[in-house]
């Protein structure tokens, strides 16, 4: 079946440093699945951060970017300069026939 | 804006017990979901519902029942709690079916522990 693998956390980054959280997928049911990053901030529910529905395109939100690379089947999340408010758990997911398949989540800790 | 409310926040049960989790949304969304999350793992779909009185099984439906008697509410029943089971159950809703076109909105979760 379809699956998503992402960087195992926790990941600790100093404030104002750059960040990359890796996400790779395996899709057998659809050639180019739609891809998502969701985030859960402390004390809040999961929420959509960004999505890309076209292979080769880039999505961005709140300073984060992710590029859909169909050659490497990857959708890595990047940010040039993190802030303390970015501390959260980040989830990569793909749409497999109207159902989301989720990665295990990556906890991001920002050092002041 | 709207909100999804899950009750209870924490649920402690005994082995073999039937346990019910509740979810209410005021977005007026048609589609609602129940997911289970085990520690260190991704979310897995248990049930979803595309309208009142509709139920669709997810990959993890065995051992669970669900009920959508009203558009705004979706309940999940663990039919027989397993000893030492620990998981977080997440409820979500979206305007319509299809996560690519319809953003999912999540509740804060119910944390289950079985003694």
Short mmCIF file of C-alpha atoms in Angstrom, two decimals:
data_model
loop_
_atom_site.label_atom_id
_atom_site.label_comp_id
_atom_site.label_asym_id
_atom_site.label_seq_id
_atom_site.Cartn_x
_atom_site.Cartn_y
_atom_site.Cartn_z
CA UNK A 1 0.00 0.00 0.00
CA UNK A 2 0.89 3.68 -0.05
CA UNK A 3 3.21 5.00 2.65
CA UNK A 4 4.96 8.11 3.90
CA UNK A 5 8.33 8.25 5.68
CA UNK A 6 9.61 11.36 7.36
CA UNK A 7 12.53 12.49 9.51
CA UNK A 8 12.40 10.87 12.91
CA UNK A 9 12.36 13.45 15.64
CA UNK A 10 12.88 15.28 17.72
CA UNK A 11 14.77 17.75 15.58
CA UNK A 12 16.43 20.61 17.47
CA UNK A 13 17.34 23.80 15.61
CA UNK A 14 18.63 27.10 16.95
CA UNK A 15 16.49 30.16 16.37
CA UNK A 16 17.23 31.88 13.05
CA UNK A 17 18.92 28.76 11.67
CA UNK A 18 17.62 26.88 8.63
CA UNK A 19 15.46 23.78 8.78
CA UNK A 20 14.75 20.79 6.60
CA UNK A 21 12.41 17.95 7.51
CA UNK A 22 12.59 15.11 5.02
CA UNK A 23 9.53 13.38 3.62
CA UNK A 24 9.50 10.61 1.05
CA UNK A 25 6.52 8.69 -0.19
CA UNK A 26 5.65 5.46 -1.91
CA UNK A 27 2.45 5.45 -3.94
CA UNK A 28 1.19 2.35 -5.67
CA UNK A 29 -2.46 3.35 -6.10
CA UNK A 30 -1.80 6.61 -7.94
CA UNK A 31 1.20 7.84 -9.90
CA UNK A 32 1.30 11.42 -8.60
CA UNK A 33 -0.59 11.74 -5.33
CA UNK A 34 -1.44 15.09 -3.82
CA UNK A 35 0.91 15.92 -0.95
CA UNK A 36 0.43 17.78 2.31
CA UNK A 37 2.17 19.12 5.37
CA UNK A 38 0.07 19.43 8.52
CA UNK A 39 1.27 20.92 11.81
CA UNK A 40 0.22 20.62 15.44
CA UNK A 41 1.26 23.50 17.65
CA UNK A 42 1.33 22.89 21.43
CA UNK A 43 -2.18 22.83 22.84
CA UNK A 44 -3.85 23.06 19.43
CA UNK A 45 -5.40 20.67 16.93
CA UNK A 46 -3.73 19.53 13.74
CA UNK A 47 -3.99 22.08 10.95
CA UNK A 48 -3.04 22.25 7.31
CA UNK A 49 0.26 24.04 6.69
CA UNK A 50 0.52 23.62 2.93
CA UNK A 51 -0.37 21.32 0.08
CA UNK A 52 0.77 20.71 -3.49
CA UNK A 53 -1.43 18.92 -5.98
CA UNK A 54 0.79 19.16 -9.05
CA UNK A 55 4.08 17.31 -9.37
CA UNK A 56 6.99 19.70 -9.75
CA UNK A 57 5.25 22.60 -8.01
CA UNK A 58 6.18 24.28 -4.75
CA UNK A 59 3.86 25.14 -1.89
CA UNK A 60 4.54 27.75 0.76
CA UNK A 61 3.00 29.06 3.95
CA UNK A 62 4.20 30.93 7.06
CA UNK A 63 7.75 31.00 5.67
CA UNK A 64 7.82 27.25 5.03
CA UNK A 65 8.27 25.75 1.58
CA UNK A 66 7.96 22.26 0.15
CA UNK A 67 8.65 21.16 -3.43
CA UNK A 68 6.97 18.13 -4.96
CA UNK A 69 9.77 16.10 -6.56
CA UNK A 70 8.31 13.20 -8.52
CA UNK A 71 11.74 11.87 -9.52
CA UNK A 72 12.88 11.35 -5.96
CA UNK A 73 9.31 10.91 -4.62
CA UNK A 74 10.04 13.51 -1.99
CA UNK A 75 8.29 16.49 -0.43
CA UNK A 76 10.78 17.95 2.04
CA UNK A 77 9.75 20.84 4.27
CA UNK A 78 12.18 23.75 4.50
CA UNK A 79 12.46 27.08 6.22
CA UNK A 80 15.34 29.51 5.89
CA UNK A 81 15.15 30.96 9.39
CA UNK A 82 13.12 29.34 12.16
CA UNK A 83 11.48 31.12 15.05
CA UNK A 84 10.57 29.93 18.52
CA UNK A 85 6.90 29.93 17.45
CA UNK A 86 7.68 27.18 14.91
CA UNK A 87 8.03 24.65 17.72
CA UNK A 88 5.46 22.01 16.82
CA UNK A 89 4.98 18.53 15.41
CA UNK A 90 4.97 18.38 11.60
CA UNK A 91 3.23 15.65 9.60
CA UNK A 92 3.67 14.79 5.94
CA UNK A 93 0.74 13.09 4.22
CA UNK A 94 -0.51 11.98 0.82
CA UNK A 95 -3.98 11.60 -0.64
CA UNK A 96 -4.56 7.97 -1.54
CA UNK A 97 -7.97 7.60 -3.14
CA UNK A 98 -9.68 10.19 -0.90
CA UNK A 99 -7.89 8.98 2.24
CA UNK A 100 -4.88 10.64 3.81
CA UNK A 101 -1.87 8.41 4.48
CA UNK A 102 0.24 9.99 7.22
CA UNK A 103 3.86 10.00 8.23
CA UNK A 104 4.70 9.47 11.89
CA UNK A 105 5.36 13.14 12.60
CA UNK A 106 8.51 15.09 13.38
CA UNK A 107 8.74 17.10 16.57
CA UNK A 108 10.63 20.36 16.04
CA UNK A 109 12.28 22.03 19.02
CA UNK A 110 13.66 25.54 18.62
CA UNK A 111 16.54 26.58 20.86
CA UNK A 112 16.45 30.29 21.77
CA UNK B 1 -14.57 30.18 12.12
CA UNK B 2 -15.63 27.04 13.86
CA UNK B 3 -14.47 24.53 16.38
CA UNK B 4 -14.35 20.79 16.86
CA UNK B 5 -14.94 19.61 20.39
CA UNK B 6 -13.96 16.14 21.50
CA UNK B 7 -15.11 14.65 24.78
CA UNK B 8 -13.74 13.43 27.03
CA UNK B 9 -10.16 14.70 26.81
CA UNK B 10 -8.91 11.72 28.79
CA UNK B 11 -10.57 8.30 29.01
CA UNK B 12 -9.46 5.48 31.27
CA UNK B 13 -11.11 2.13 30.80
CA UNK B 14 -10.94 -1.46 31.88
CA UNK B 15 -10.14 -4.42 29.67
CA UNK B 16 -13.23 -5.61 27.81
CA UNK B 17 -15.18 -2.43 28.49
CA UNK B 18 -17.21 -0.65 25.83
CA UNK B 19 -16.08 2.98 25.59
CA UNK B 20 -17.64 5.86 23.67
CA UNK B 21 -15.90 8.96 22.38
CA UNK B 22 -17.83 11.98 21.15
CA UNK B 23 -17.12 14.70 18.62
CA UNK B 24 -19.09 17.86 17.83
CA UNK B 25 -18.40 20.40 15.07
CA UNK B 26 -20.02 23.76 14.37
CA UNK B 27 -18.50 24.31 10.92
CA UNK B 28 -21.63 22.83 9.32
CA UNK B 29 -19.32 20.42 7.49
CA UNK B 30 -20.74 17.37 5.72
CA UNK B 31 -17.80 15.00 6.21
CA UNK B 32 -16.41 13.84 9.53
CA UNK B 33 -13.56 11.46 10.38
CA UNK B 34 -12.18 9.41 13.24
CA UNK B 35 -8.45 8.68 13.33
CA UNK B 36 -6.32 6.75 15.77
CA UNK B 37 -2.75 7.73 16.55
CA UNK B 38 -0.40 5.42 18.42
CA UNK B 39 2.79 6.79 19.93
CA UNK B 40 5.44 7.42 17.28
CA UNK B 41 3.14 6.49 14.42
CA UNK B 42 1.04 8.28 11.86
CA UNK B 43 -2.71 8.73 11.97
CA UNK B 44 -4.82 5.83 10.76
CA UNK B 45 -8.39 6.17 9.58
CA UNK B 46 -11.02 4.27 11.56
CA UNK B 47 -14.30 5.56 10.15
CA UNK B 48 -15.57 8.48 8.17
CA UNK B 49 -19.00 9.80 7.29
CA UNK B 50 -19.97 11.94 4.32
CA UNK B 51 -23.38 12.94 5.62
CA UNK B 52 -25.83 12.33 8.45
CA UNK B 53 -26.47 8.60 8.98
CA UNK B 54 -23.69 7.63 6.57
CA UNK B 55 -20.76 5.47 7.70
CA UNK B 56 -17.69 4.40 5.73
CA UNK B 57 -15.03 2.05 7.10
CA UNK B 58 -11.40 3.01 7.14
CA UNK B 59 -8.44 0.65 7.29
CA UNK B 60 -8.70 0.30 11.08
CA UNK B 61 -12.43 -0.19 11.63
CA UNK B 62 -12.27 -3.63 13.24
CA UNK B 63 -13.02 -3.34 16.95
CA UNK B 64 -14.89 -0.04 16.55
CA UNK B 65 -18.40 1.16 15.83
CA UNK B 66 -19.38 4.67 14.80
CA UNK B 67 -22.56 6.69 14.68
CA UNK B 68 -23.54 9.89 12.82
CA UNK B 69 -27.07 10.66 13.98
CA UNK B 70 -26.74 14.38 13.42
CA UNK B 71 -24.73 16.41 10.93
CA UNK B 72 -22.85 18.11 13.74
CA UNK B 73 -21.87 15.04 15.73
CA UNK B 74 -19.93 11.85 15.19
CA UNK B 75 -19.34 9.30 17.92
CA UNK B 76 -16.93 6.39 18.08
CA UNK B 77 -17.30 3.29 20.25
CA UNK B 78 -14.47 0.98 21.21
CA UNK B 79 -16.42 -2.26 21.38
CA UNK B 80 -14.02 -4.09 23.74
CA UNK B 81 -11.04 -2.24 25.14
CA UNK B 82 -7.76 -4.12 24.96
CA UNK B 83 -5.52 -4.37 28.03
CA UNK B 84 -2.62 -1.89 28.07
CA UNK B 85 -4.04 -0.13 25.01
CA UNK B 86 -2.91 3.49 24.77
CA UNK B 87 -3.72 5.80 21.89
CA UNK B 88 -4.98 9.23 20.93
CA UNK B 89 -8.21 9.43 18.94
CA UNK B 90 -8.61 12.42 16.67
CA UNK B 91 -11.84 13.68 15.15
CA UNK B 92 -11.81 15.84 12.04
CA UNK B 93 -14.28 17.42 9.68
CA UNK B 94 -14.26 18.90 6.17
CA UNK B 95 -16.79 20.60 3.94
CA UNK B 96 -16.93 17.63 1.62
CA UNK B 97 -15.18 14.35 0.94
CA UNK B 98 -11.72 14.49 -0.60
CA UNK B 99 -8.80 15.89 1.43
CA UNK B 100 -7.15 17.43 -1.60
CA UNK B 101 -10.03 19.79 -2.26
CA UNK B 102 -11.39 20.08 1.26
CA UNK B 103 -9.16 20.97 4.17
CA UNK B 104 -9.52 18.83 7.27
CA UNK B 105 -10.06 20.57 10.62
CA UNK B 106 -9.13 18.62 13.72
CA UNK B 107 -10.17 18.46 17.34
CA UNK B 108 -7.69 18.34 20.20
CA UNK B 109 -8.06 14.60 20.69
CA UNK B 110 -9.14 12.04 23.28
CA UNK B 111 -6.34 10.17 25.02
CA UNK B 112 -7.31 6.59 25.87
CA UNK B 113 -5.63 4.37 28.46
CA UNK B 114 -6.80 0.86 29.25
CA UNK B 115 -5.84 -0.71 32.55
#
